[in-house]
Coordinates of C-alpha atoms and ligand atoms in Angstrom, one line a residue:
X20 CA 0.0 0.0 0.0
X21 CA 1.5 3.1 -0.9
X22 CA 0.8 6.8 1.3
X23 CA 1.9 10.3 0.1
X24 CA 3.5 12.2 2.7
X25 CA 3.6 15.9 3.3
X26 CA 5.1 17.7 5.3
X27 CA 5.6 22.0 5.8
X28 CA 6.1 22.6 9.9
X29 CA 8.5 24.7 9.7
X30 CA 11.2 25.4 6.7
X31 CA 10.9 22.5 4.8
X32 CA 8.8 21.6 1.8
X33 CA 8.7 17.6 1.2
X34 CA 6.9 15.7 -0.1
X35 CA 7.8 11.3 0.0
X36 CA 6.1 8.3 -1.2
X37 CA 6.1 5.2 1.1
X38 CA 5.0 1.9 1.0
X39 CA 3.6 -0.3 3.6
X40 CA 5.0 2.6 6.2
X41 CA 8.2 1.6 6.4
X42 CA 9.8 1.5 2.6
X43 CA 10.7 4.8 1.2
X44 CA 9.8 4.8 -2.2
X45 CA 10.8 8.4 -2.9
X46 CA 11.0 11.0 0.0
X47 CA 12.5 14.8 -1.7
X48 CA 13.2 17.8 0.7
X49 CA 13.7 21.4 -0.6
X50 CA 15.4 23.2 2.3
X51 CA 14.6 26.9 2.8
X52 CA 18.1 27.5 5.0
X53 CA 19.7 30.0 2.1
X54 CA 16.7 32.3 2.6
X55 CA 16.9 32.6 6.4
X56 CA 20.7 32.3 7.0
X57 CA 21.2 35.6 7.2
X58 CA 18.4 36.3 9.7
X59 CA 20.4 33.8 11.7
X60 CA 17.0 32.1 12.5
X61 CA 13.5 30.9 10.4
X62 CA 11.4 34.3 9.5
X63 CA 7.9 32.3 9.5
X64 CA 6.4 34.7 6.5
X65 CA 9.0 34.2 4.0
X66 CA 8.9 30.5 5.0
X67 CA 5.3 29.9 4.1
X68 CA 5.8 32.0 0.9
X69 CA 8.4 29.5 -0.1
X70 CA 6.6 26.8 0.7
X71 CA 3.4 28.0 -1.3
X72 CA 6.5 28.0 -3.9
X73 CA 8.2 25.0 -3.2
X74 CA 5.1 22.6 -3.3
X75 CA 3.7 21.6 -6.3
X76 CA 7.2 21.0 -7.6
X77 CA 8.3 19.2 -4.8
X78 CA 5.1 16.9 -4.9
X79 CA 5.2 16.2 -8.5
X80 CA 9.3 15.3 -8.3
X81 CA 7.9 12.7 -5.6
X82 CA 5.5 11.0 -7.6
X83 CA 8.6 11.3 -10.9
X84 CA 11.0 9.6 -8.8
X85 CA 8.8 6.8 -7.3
X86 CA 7.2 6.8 -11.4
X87 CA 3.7 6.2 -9.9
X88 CA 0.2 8.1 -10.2
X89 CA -2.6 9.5 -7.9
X90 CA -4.5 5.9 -8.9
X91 CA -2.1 4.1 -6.8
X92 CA -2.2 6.3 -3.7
X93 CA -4.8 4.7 -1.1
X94 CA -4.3 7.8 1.2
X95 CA -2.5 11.5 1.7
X96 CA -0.5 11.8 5.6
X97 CA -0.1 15.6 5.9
X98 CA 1.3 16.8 9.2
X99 CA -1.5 19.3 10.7
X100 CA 0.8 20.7 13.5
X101 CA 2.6 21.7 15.9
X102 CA 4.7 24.2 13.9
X103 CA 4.7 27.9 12.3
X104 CA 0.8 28.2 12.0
X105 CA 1.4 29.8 7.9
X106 CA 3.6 26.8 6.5
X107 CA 1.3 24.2 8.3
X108 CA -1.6 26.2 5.9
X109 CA -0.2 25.3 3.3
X110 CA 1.0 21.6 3.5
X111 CA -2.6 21.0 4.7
X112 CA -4.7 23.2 2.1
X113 CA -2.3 21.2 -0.6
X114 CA -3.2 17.8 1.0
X115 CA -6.9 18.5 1.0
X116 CA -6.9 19.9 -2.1
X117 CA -5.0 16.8 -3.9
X118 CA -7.1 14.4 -1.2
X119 CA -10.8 16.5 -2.9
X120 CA -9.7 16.6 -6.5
X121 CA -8.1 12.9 -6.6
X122 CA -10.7 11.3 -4.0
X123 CA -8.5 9.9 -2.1
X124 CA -8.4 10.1 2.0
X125 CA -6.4 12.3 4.4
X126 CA -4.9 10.9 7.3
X127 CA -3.7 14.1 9.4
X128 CA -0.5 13.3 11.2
X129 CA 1.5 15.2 14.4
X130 CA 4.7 15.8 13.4
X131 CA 6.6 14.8 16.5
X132 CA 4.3 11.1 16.0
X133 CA 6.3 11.1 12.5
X134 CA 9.8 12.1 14.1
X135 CA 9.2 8.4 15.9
X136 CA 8.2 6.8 13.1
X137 CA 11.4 7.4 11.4
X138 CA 13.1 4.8 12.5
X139 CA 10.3 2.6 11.1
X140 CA 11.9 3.2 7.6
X141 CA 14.8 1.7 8.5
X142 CA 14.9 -0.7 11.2
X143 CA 12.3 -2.4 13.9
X144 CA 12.5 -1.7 16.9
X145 CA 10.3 -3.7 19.1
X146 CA 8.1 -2.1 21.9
X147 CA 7.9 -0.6 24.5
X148 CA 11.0 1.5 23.7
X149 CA 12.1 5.4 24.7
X150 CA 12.0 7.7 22.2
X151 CA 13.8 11.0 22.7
X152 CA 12.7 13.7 20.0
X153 CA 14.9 16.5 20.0
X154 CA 14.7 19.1 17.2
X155 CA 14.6 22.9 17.0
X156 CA 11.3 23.2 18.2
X157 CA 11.2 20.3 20.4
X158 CA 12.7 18.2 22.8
X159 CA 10.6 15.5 24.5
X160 CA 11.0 11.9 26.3
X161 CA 8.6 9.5 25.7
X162 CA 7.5 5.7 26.4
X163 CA 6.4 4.3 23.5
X164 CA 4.3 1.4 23.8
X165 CA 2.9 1.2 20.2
X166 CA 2.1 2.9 17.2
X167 CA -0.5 5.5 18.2
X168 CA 0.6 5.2 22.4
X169 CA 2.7 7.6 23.5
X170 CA 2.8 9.1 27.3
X171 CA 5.1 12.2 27.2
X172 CA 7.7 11.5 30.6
X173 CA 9.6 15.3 30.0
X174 CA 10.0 17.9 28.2
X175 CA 12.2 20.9 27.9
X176 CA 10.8 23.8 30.2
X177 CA 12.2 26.4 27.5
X178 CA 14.4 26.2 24.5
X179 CA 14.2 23.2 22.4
X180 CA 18.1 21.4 22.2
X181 CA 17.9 22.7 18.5
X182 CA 16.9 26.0 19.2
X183 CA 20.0 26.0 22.4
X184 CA 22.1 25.3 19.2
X185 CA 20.7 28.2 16.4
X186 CA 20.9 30.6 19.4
X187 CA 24.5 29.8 20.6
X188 CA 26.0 29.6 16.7
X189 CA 23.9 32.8 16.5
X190 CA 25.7 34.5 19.3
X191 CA 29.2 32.9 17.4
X192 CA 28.7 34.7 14.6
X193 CA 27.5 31.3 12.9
X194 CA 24.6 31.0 10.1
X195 CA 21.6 29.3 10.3
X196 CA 21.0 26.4 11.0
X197 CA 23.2 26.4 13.3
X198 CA 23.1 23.1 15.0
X199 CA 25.2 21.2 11.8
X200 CA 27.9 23.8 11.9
X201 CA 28.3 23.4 15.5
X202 CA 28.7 19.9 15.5
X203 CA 31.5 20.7 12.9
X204 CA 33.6 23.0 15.1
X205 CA 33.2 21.5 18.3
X206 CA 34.9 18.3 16.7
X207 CA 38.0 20.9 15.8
X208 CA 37.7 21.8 19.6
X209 CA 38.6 20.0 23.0
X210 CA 35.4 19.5 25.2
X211 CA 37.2 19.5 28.3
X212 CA 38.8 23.2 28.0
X213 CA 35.7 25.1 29.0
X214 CA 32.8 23.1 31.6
X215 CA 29.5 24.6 31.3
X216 CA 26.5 23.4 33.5
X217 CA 24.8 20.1 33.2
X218 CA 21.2 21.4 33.6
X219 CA 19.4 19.1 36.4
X220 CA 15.8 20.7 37.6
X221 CA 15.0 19.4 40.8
X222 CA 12.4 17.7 40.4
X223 CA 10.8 15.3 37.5
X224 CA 11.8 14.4 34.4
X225 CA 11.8 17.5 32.4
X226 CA 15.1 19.2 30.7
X227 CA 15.9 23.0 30.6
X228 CA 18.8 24.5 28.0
X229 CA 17.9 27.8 28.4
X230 CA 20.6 28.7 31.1
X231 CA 23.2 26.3 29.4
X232 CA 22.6 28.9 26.6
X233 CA 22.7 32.0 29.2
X234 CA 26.2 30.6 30.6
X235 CA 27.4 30.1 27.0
X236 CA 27.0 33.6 26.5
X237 CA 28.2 35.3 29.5
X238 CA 31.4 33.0 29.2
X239 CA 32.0 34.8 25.4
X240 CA 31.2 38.4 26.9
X241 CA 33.9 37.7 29.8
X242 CA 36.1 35.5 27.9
X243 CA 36.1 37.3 24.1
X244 CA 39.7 35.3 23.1
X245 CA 38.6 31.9 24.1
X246 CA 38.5 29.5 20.8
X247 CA 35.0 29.2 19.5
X248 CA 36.0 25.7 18.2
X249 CA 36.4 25.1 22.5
X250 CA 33.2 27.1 23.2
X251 CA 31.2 24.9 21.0
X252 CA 33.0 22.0 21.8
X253 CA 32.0 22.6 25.4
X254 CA 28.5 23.5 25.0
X255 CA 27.9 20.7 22.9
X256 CA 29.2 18.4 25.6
X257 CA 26.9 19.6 28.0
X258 CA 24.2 19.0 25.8
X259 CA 24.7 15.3 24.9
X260 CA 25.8 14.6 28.6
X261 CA 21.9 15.9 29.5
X262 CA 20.5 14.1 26.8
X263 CA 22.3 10.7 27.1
X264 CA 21.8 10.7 31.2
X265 CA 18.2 11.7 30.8
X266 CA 17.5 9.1 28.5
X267 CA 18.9 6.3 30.4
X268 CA 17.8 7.6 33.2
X269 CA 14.1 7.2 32.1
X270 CA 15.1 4.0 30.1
X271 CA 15.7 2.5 33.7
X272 CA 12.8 3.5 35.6
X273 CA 10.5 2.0 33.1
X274 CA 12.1 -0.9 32.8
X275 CA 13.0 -0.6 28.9
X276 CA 15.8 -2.0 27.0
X277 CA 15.4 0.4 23.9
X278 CA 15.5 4.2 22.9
X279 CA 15.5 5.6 19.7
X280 CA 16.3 9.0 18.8
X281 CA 14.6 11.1 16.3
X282 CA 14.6 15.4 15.2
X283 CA 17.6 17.5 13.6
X284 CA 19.7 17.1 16.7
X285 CA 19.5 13.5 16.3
X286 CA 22.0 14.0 13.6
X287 CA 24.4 15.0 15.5
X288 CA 27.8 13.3 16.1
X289 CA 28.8 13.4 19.0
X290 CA 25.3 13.1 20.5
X291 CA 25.0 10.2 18.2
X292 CA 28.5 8.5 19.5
X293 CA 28.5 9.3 23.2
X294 CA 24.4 7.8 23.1
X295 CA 26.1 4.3 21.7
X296 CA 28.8 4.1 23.9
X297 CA 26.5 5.0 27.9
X298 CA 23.7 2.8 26.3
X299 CA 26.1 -0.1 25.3
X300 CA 27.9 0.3 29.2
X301 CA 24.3 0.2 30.8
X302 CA 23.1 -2.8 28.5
X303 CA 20.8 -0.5 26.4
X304 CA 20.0 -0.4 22.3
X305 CA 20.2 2.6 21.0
X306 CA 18.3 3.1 17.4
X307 CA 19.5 6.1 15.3
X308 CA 18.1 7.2 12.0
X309 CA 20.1 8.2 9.2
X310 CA 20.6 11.8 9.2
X311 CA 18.3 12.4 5.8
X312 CA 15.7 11.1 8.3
X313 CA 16.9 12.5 11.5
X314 CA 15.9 16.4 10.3
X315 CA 12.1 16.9 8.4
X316 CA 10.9 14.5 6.1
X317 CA 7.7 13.4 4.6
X318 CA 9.1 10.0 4.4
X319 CA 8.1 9.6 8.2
X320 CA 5.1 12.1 8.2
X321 CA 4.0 8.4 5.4
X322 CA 5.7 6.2 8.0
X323 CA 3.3 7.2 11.0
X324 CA 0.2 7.7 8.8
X325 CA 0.2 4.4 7.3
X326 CA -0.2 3.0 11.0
X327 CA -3.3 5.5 12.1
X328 CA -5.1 4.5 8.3
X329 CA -4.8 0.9 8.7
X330 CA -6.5 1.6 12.0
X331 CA -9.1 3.5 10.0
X332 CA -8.1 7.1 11.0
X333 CA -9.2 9.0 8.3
X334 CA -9.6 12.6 8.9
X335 CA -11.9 15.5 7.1
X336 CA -11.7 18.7 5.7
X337 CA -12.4 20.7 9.0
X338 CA -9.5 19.5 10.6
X339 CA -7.2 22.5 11.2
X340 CA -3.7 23.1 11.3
X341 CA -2.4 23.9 15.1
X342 CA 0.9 25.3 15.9
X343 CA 0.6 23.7 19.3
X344 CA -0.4 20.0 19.3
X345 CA 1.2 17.9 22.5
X346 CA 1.8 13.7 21.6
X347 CA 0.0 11.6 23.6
X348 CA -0.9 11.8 27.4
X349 CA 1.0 12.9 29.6
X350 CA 3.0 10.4 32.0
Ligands
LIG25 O1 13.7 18.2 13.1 P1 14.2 19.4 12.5 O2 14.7 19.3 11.0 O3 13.1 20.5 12.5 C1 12.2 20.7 13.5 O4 11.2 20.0 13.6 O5 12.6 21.6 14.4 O6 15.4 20.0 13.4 C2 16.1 21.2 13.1 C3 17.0 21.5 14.2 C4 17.7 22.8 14.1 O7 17.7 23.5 15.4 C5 19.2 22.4 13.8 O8 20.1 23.3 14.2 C6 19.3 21.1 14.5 O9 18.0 20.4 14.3 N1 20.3 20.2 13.9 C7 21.4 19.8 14.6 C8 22.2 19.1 13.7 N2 21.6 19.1 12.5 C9 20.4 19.8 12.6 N3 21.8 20.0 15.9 C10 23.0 19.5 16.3 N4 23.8 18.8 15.4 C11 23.5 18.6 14.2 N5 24.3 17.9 13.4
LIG26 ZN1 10.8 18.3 12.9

């Protein structure tokens, strides 16, 4: 059975065909990142312009590459939120409008449900597992007991991992994004040279990177000759050592011998390294994406609706698009 996937949340326009939710038939991505580099950060009007752009083309080199037609699409997975309010418009006006025109249902999709469902495209995990989805908007721990149950265990109480990452490279006099080019010059740096905090709140499960960011910043006022290879070298240690302890942490006290990571940050190295090596020591699989599906994708906006349609989720043409739209109950 093959889905069309869509997906605009943010500043992405793609568009992916799938089969049988887990083989990627064709899956394109037209990234918006040379119109908001200079900004040093996603301007949310010129990204749903773009998109408005960006998606016929993009849907019709999906269905050229795959070399299918609408006849052999049994249903449309759009994402309907969270995300910038103006580019989830105009994914879902497209889907509906393709879903009207070509009769052919709509299953609408949460984008952090499709971040999961990534790893479905690759490998199989079985449940219950952890699944830690950490992107620029986002950064969330959940248990995952099947497709369609998710109970949220913590999320960050302000800036998303990804968003701790565009601000910092930001502040560096980076581009945007700025999570890849961090990753780059922290592995020029040494992450010993400069310690910055290792947030721990209290209480629960939840994360916080706002002051990481805060103490980043300061250090560069007081210290403006320190090597910025160093300073994001040492920022991104603190980051991974949150994440990885967090996630074992939570891997423990329910009992789970599995997390999977998913979202932009997913893709990055050393996150992706130092989760492999505390998960291996503590008797822990980790699943990792590749990075093509760690940042957006309709690939696994197909992935998780091919799961809700089989289960006879079909949704209609009131459904709209909601920049905030929380995964599952809350733990
Ligand atoms: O999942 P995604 O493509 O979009 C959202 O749903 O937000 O994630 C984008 C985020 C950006 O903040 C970007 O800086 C970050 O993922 N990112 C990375 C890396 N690649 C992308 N962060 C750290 N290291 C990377 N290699
Ligand atoms: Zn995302």
């Amino acid at each position: 059975m093959l889905l069309l996937g869509i997906d605009t949340s943010c500043d992405d326009t793609s568009a992916a065909i799938v089969e049988d939710g887990s083989v990627i038939v064709s899956n394109v991505v037209s990234n918006q990142d040379m119109i908001h580099n200079k900004y040093g950060g996603i301007v949310p009007e010129l990204a749903s312009r773009r998109h408005i752009e960006m998606i016929l083309p993009v849907v019709d080199e999906a269905f050229n590459i795959a070399n299918v037609k609408f006849q052999d699409i049994s249903a449309i997975a759009f994402t309907y939120g969270p995300g910038l309010i103006g580019s989830l418009l105009v994914g879902s006006c497209f889907a509906k409008s393709l879903s009207y025109v070509h009769k052919i249902p709509t299953v609408a999709v949460n984008h952090l449900e499709g971040h999961i469902c990534s790893i479905f495209l690759e490998e199989k995990p079985e449940f219950p597992f952890i699944a830690l989805v950490i992107s620029g908007g986002h950064t969330s721990i959940y248990l995952v007991e099947d497709f369609g149950e998710y109970s949220e265990i913590g999320r960050t109480r302000d800036d998303a991992a990804g968003e701790a990452y565009d601000k910092v490279a930001k502040f560096l006099g980076f581009g945007y994004p700025g999570g890849p080019i961090i990753d780059k010059m922290a592995s020029m740096g040494d992450p010993e040279a400069i310690r910055f905090p290792r947030a721990k709140l209290k209480k629960g499960l939840d994360f916080s990177f706002s002051g990481l960011k805060t103490s980043v910043l300061n250090y560069v006022k007081k210290h403006p000759e320190s090597r910025k290879e160093d300073i994001a070298a040492g920022f991104q240690a603190s980051v991974v050592d949150v994440l990885t302890d967090r996630a074992i942490e939570v891997a423990k006290l329910k009992g789970v011998e599995s997390i999977v990571l998913s979202g932009g940050v997913a893709a990055n190295r050393a996150l992706r390294e130092g989760m492999l090596d505390k998960t291996s020591a503590n008797g822990i699989k980790t699943y990792l994406p590749s990075l093509r599906l760690c940042t957006d994708n309709a690939a696994m906006i197909a992935a998780a609706g091919y799961h809700q349609f089989i289960k006879g989720n079909i949704s209609d043409y009131s459904l709209n698009p909601k920049a905030y739209l929380p995964l599952g109950k809350k733990a």
